[in-house]
PDB file of C-alpha atoms in Angstrom:
ATOM      1  CA  MET A   1      -0.123   0.034   0.045  1.00 44.00           C
ATOM      2  CA  ALA A   2       1.105   3.493  -0.785  1.00 45.00           C
ATOM      3  CA  SER A   3       1.255   6.040   2.053  1.00 48.00           C
ATOM      4  CA  SER A   4       0.986   9.730   2.102  1.00 52.00           C
ATOM      5  CA  SER A   5       4.376  11.316   2.392  1.00 56.00           C
ATOM      6  CA  THR A   6       5.924  14.687   2.234  1.00 61.00           C
ATOM      7  CA  PHE A   7       8.635  14.652  -0.522  1.00 60.00           C
ATOM      8  CA  PRO A   8      11.810  15.658   1.366  1.00 58.00           C
ATOM      9  CA  SER A   9      12.797  18.638  -0.900  1.00 63.00           C
ATOM     10  CA  PRO A  10      12.852  19.637  -4.530  1.00 58.00           C
ATOM     11  CA  SER A  11      16.637  19.277  -4.457  1.00 60.00           C
ATOM     12  CA  ALA A  12      16.265  15.545  -3.446  1.00 77.00           C
ATOM     13  CA  ALA A  13      14.383  14.641  -6.787  1.00 81.00           C
ATOM     14  CA  SER A  14      16.794  13.034  -9.298  1.00 84.00           C
ATOM     15  CA  LYS A  15      14.402  11.913 -12.126  1.00 88.00           C
ATOM     16  CA  ILE A  16      10.881  12.218 -13.171  1.00 89.00           C
ATOM     17  CA  ALA A  17       8.537  10.272 -15.525  1.00 91.00           C
ATOM     18  CA  VAL A  18       5.296  11.505 -16.742  1.00 89.00           C
ATOM     19  CA  GLY A  19       2.391   9.355 -18.124  1.00 89.00           C
ATOM     20  CA  PRO A  20      -0.899  10.790 -19.553  1.00 88.00           C
ATOM     21  CA  ALA A  21      -2.581  11.082 -16.090  1.00 85.00           C
ATOM     22  CA  HIS A  22       0.194  10.308 -13.423  1.00 86.00           C
ATOM     23  CA  SER A  23       3.710  11.116 -12.592  1.00 85.00           C
ATOM     24  CA  PHE A  24       6.521   9.442 -10.786  1.00 87.00           C
ATOM     25  CA  VAL A  25       9.566  11.078  -9.031  1.00 89.00           C
ATOM     26  CA  ILE A  26      12.794   9.252  -7.926  1.00 88.00           C
ATOM     27  CA  GLY A  27      13.888  10.700  -4.683  1.00 86.00           C
ATOM     28  CA  GLU A  28      16.459  10.319  -1.755  1.00 81.00           C
ATOM     29  CA  GLY A  29      19.357   9.300  -3.972  1.00 82.00           C
ATOM     30  CA  GLY A  30      17.420   6.721  -5.820  1.00 85.00           C
ATOM     31  CA  GLN A  31      16.137   4.874  -2.728  1.00 83.00           C
ATOM     32  CA  ARG A  32      12.423   5.872  -2.962  1.00 83.00           C
ATOM     33  CA  ILE A  33       9.760   6.313  -5.680  1.00 84.00           C
ATOM     34  CA  PHE A  34       6.913   8.818  -5.269  1.00 86.00           C
ATOM     35  CA  GLY A  35       3.814   9.217  -7.462  1.00 84.00           C
ATOM     36  CA  PHE A  36       0.774  11.331  -7.881  1.00 85.00           C
ATOM     37  CA  GLY A  37      -2.168  11.564 -10.304  1.00 84.00           C
ATOM     38  CA  LYS A  38      -4.611   8.917 -11.694  1.00 80.00           C
ATOM     39  CA  ASN A  39      -4.055   5.394 -10.409  1.00 76.00           C
ATOM     40  CA  GLN A  40      -5.280   3.628 -13.536  1.00 75.00           C
ATOM     41  CA  ASN A  41      -4.589  -0.049 -13.663  1.00 70.00           C
ATOM     42  CA  ASN A  42      -2.933   0.163 -10.308  1.00 66.00           C
ATOM     43  CA  VAL A  43       0.078   2.045 -11.545  1.00 75.00           C
ATOM     44  CA  PHE A  44       0.783   3.228  -7.954  1.00 72.00           C
ATOM     45  CA  LEU A  45       0.599  -0.299  -6.450  1.00 70.00           C
ATOM     46  CA  ASP A  46      -2.412   0.851  -4.270  1.00 67.00           C
ATOM     47  CA  GLU A  47      -5.643  -0.724  -5.032  1.00 64.00           C
ATOM     48  CA  ASP A  48      -7.404   1.423  -2.451  1.00 70.00           C
ATOM     49  CA  ALA A  49      -6.859   4.773  -4.304  1.00 69.00           C
ATOM     50  CA  LEU A  50      -8.112   5.897  -7.722  1.00 67.00           C
ATOM     51  CA  LEU A  51      -6.593   9.383  -7.518  1.00 64.00           C
ATOM     52  CA  LYS A  52      -3.538  10.654  -5.592  1.00 69.00           C
ATOM     53  CA  THR A  53      -3.970  14.242  -5.156  1.00 67.00           C
ATOM     54  CA  SER A  54      -0.683  14.619  -3.271  1.00 72.00           C
ATOM     55  CA  ILE A  55       2.713  13.093  -3.735  1.00 78.00           C
ATOM     56  CA  THR A  56       2.707   9.621  -2.259  1.00 78.00           C
ATOM     57  CA  GLU A  57       5.536   7.154  -1.662  1.00 79.00           C
ATOM     58  CA  LEU A  58       5.155   3.764  -3.508  1.00 77.00           C
ATOM     59  CA  GLU A  59       6.023   1.690  -0.348  1.00 74.00           C
ATOM     60  CA  ARG A  60       5.745  -1.597  -2.101  1.00 68.00           C
ATOM     61  CA  LEU A  61       8.858  -0.552  -4.104  1.00 69.00           C
ATOM     62  CA  ARG A  62      10.942   0.123  -0.905  1.00 63.00           C
ATOM     63  CA  PRO A  63      13.162  -1.900  -0.873  1.00 57.00           C
ATOM     64  CA  PHE A  64      12.639  -2.958  -4.550  1.00 60.00           C
ATOM     65  CA  GLU A  65      10.541  -6.027  -5.040  1.00 55.00           C
ATOM     66  CA  GLN A  66      10.062  -6.625  -1.331  1.00 51.00           C
ATOM     67  CA  GLY A  67      13.569  -7.372  -0.390  1.00 56.00           C
ATOM     68  CA  ASN A  68      15.443  -8.169  -3.655  1.00 62.00           C
ATOM     69  CA  ALA A  69      17.633  -5.159  -3.310  1.00 66.00           C
ATOM     70  CA  GLN A  70      21.419  -5.683  -3.480  1.00 72.00           C
ATOM     71  CA  PRO A  71      23.619  -3.597  -1.302  1.00 72.00           C
ATOM     72  CA  GLY A  72      24.101  -0.047  -2.932  1.00 76.00           C
ATOM     73  CA  ASP A  73      21.209  -0.550  -5.172  1.00 82.00           C
ATOM     74  CA  ARG A  74      19.611   2.651  -6.502  1.00 85.00           C
ATOM     75  CA  ILE A  75      16.907   3.517  -9.030  1.00 86.00           C
ATOM     76  CA  TYR A  76      18.787   5.433 -11.816  1.00 88.00           C
ATOM     77  CA  GLN A  77      16.054   5.650 -14.509  1.00 90.00           C
ATOM     78  CA  ILE A  78      12.264   5.646 -14.677  1.00 92.00           C
ATOM     79  CA  ALA A  79       9.834   5.648 -17.624  1.00 92.00           C
ATOM     80  CA  SER A  80       6.179   5.646 -17.715  1.00 90.00           C
ATOM     81  CA  GLY A  81       3.551   4.509 -20.047  1.00 86.00           C
ATOM     82  CA  SER A  82      -0.265   4.988 -20.005  1.00 84.00           C
ATOM     83  CA  ASN A  83      -0.757   2.034 -17.612  1.00 82.00           C
ATOM     84  CA  HIS A  84       2.667   0.904 -16.498  1.00 84.00           C
ATOM     85  CA  ALA A  85       6.138   1.957 -15.416  1.00 87.00           C
ATOM     86  CA  VAL A  86       9.648   0.587 -15.579  1.00 87.00           C
ATOM     87  CA  ALA A  87      12.749   1.491 -13.636  1.00 88.00           C
ATOM     88  CA  ILE A  88      16.459   0.544 -14.005  1.00 88.00           C
ATOM     89  CA  ILE A  89      18.295  -0.382 -10.794  1.00 86.00           C
ATOM     90  CA  LYS A  90      21.968  -0.394 -10.441  1.00 85.00           C
ATOM     91  CA  SER A  91      24.554  -0.741  -7.534  1.00 79.00           C
ATOM     92  CA  LYS A  92      27.026   1.642  -9.136  1.00 78.00           C
ATOM     93  CA  PRO A  93      26.074   4.768 -11.365  1.00 74.00           C
ATOM     94  CA  ASP A  94      28.739   3.841 -13.956  1.00 77.00           C
ATOM     95  CA  ALA A  95      28.185   0.215 -14.052  1.00 74.00           C
ATOM     96  CA  LEU A  96      27.026  -1.421 -17.365  1.00 79.00           C
ATOM     97  CA  GLY A  97      23.663  -3.069 -17.256  1.00 76.00           C
ATOM     98  CA  GLY A  98      21.443  -3.194 -14.267  1.00 83.00           C
ATOM     99  CA  ARG A  99      18.116  -4.707 -13.412  1.00 83.00           C
ATOM    100  CA  VAL A 100      14.756  -3.822 -14.810  1.00 84.00           C
ATOM    101  CA  LEU A 101      11.681  -3.475 -12.477  1.00 83.00           C
ATOM    102  CA  ALA A 102       8.385  -3.266 -14.220  1.00 83.00           C
ATOM    103  CA  TRP A 103       4.891  -2.715 -12.695  1.00 81.00           C
ATOM    104  CA  GLY A 104       1.211  -1.726 -13.762  1.00 77.00           C
ATOM    105  CA  LEU A 105      -0.957  -3.327 -16.550  1.00 75.00           C
ATOM    106  CA  GLY A 106       1.103  -6.240 -18.199  1.00 62.00           C
ATOM    107  CA  LEU A 107      -1.254  -7.317 -20.912  1.00 59.00           C
ATOM    108  CA  ARG A 108       0.304  -8.784 -24.086  1.00 55.00           C
ATOM    109  CA  GLY A 109       3.685  -9.269 -22.383  1.00 53.00           C
ATOM    110  CA  ARG A 110       4.458  -5.533 -22.120  1.00 58.00           C
ATOM    111  CA  LEU A 111       5.998  -6.012 -18.686  1.00 60.00           C
ATOM    112  CA  SER A 112       7.843  -9.193 -19.688  1.00 60.00           C
ATOM    113  CA  HIS A 113       6.211 -11.047 -16.716  1.00 58.00           C
ATOM    114  CA  ARG A 114       5.580 -14.877 -17.155  1.00 58.00           C
ATOM    115  CA  ASP A 115       1.887 -14.260 -16.796  1.00 53.00           C
ATOM    116  CA  PRO A 116       0.735 -11.881 -19.667  1.00 48.00           C
ATOM    117  CA  ALA A 117      -2.037 -10.541 -17.643  1.00 46.00           C
ATOM    118  CA  SER A 118       0.012  -9.716 -14.475  1.00 45.00           C
ATOM    119  CA  GLY A 119       0.876  -6.368 -13.284  1.00 44.00           C
TER     120      GLY A 119
END
């Protein structure tokens, strides 16, 4: 579940991603993701809310994928589609590669999950 949270400060934001009716912000050195706007297809991982009118932390992504974070992992990039989002997670900023975390509506394999309807 997401919780209301005051974003630490504008200078703490490192990246943003904007969908047609929602936005994401990476904060606190890549350790947290915040979102606001329309929660279409559960893009904020919070089935209880259809609209986030204030910035809210996506707690289910802290730590990433409920404990799969490696020491030093940070979110370095984030992108958003209409009904889904993807993020690149790395341990070092100059490291090649990284891991991809995807969430939201996963129909037709767009999130690369085994279950094409998963999200």
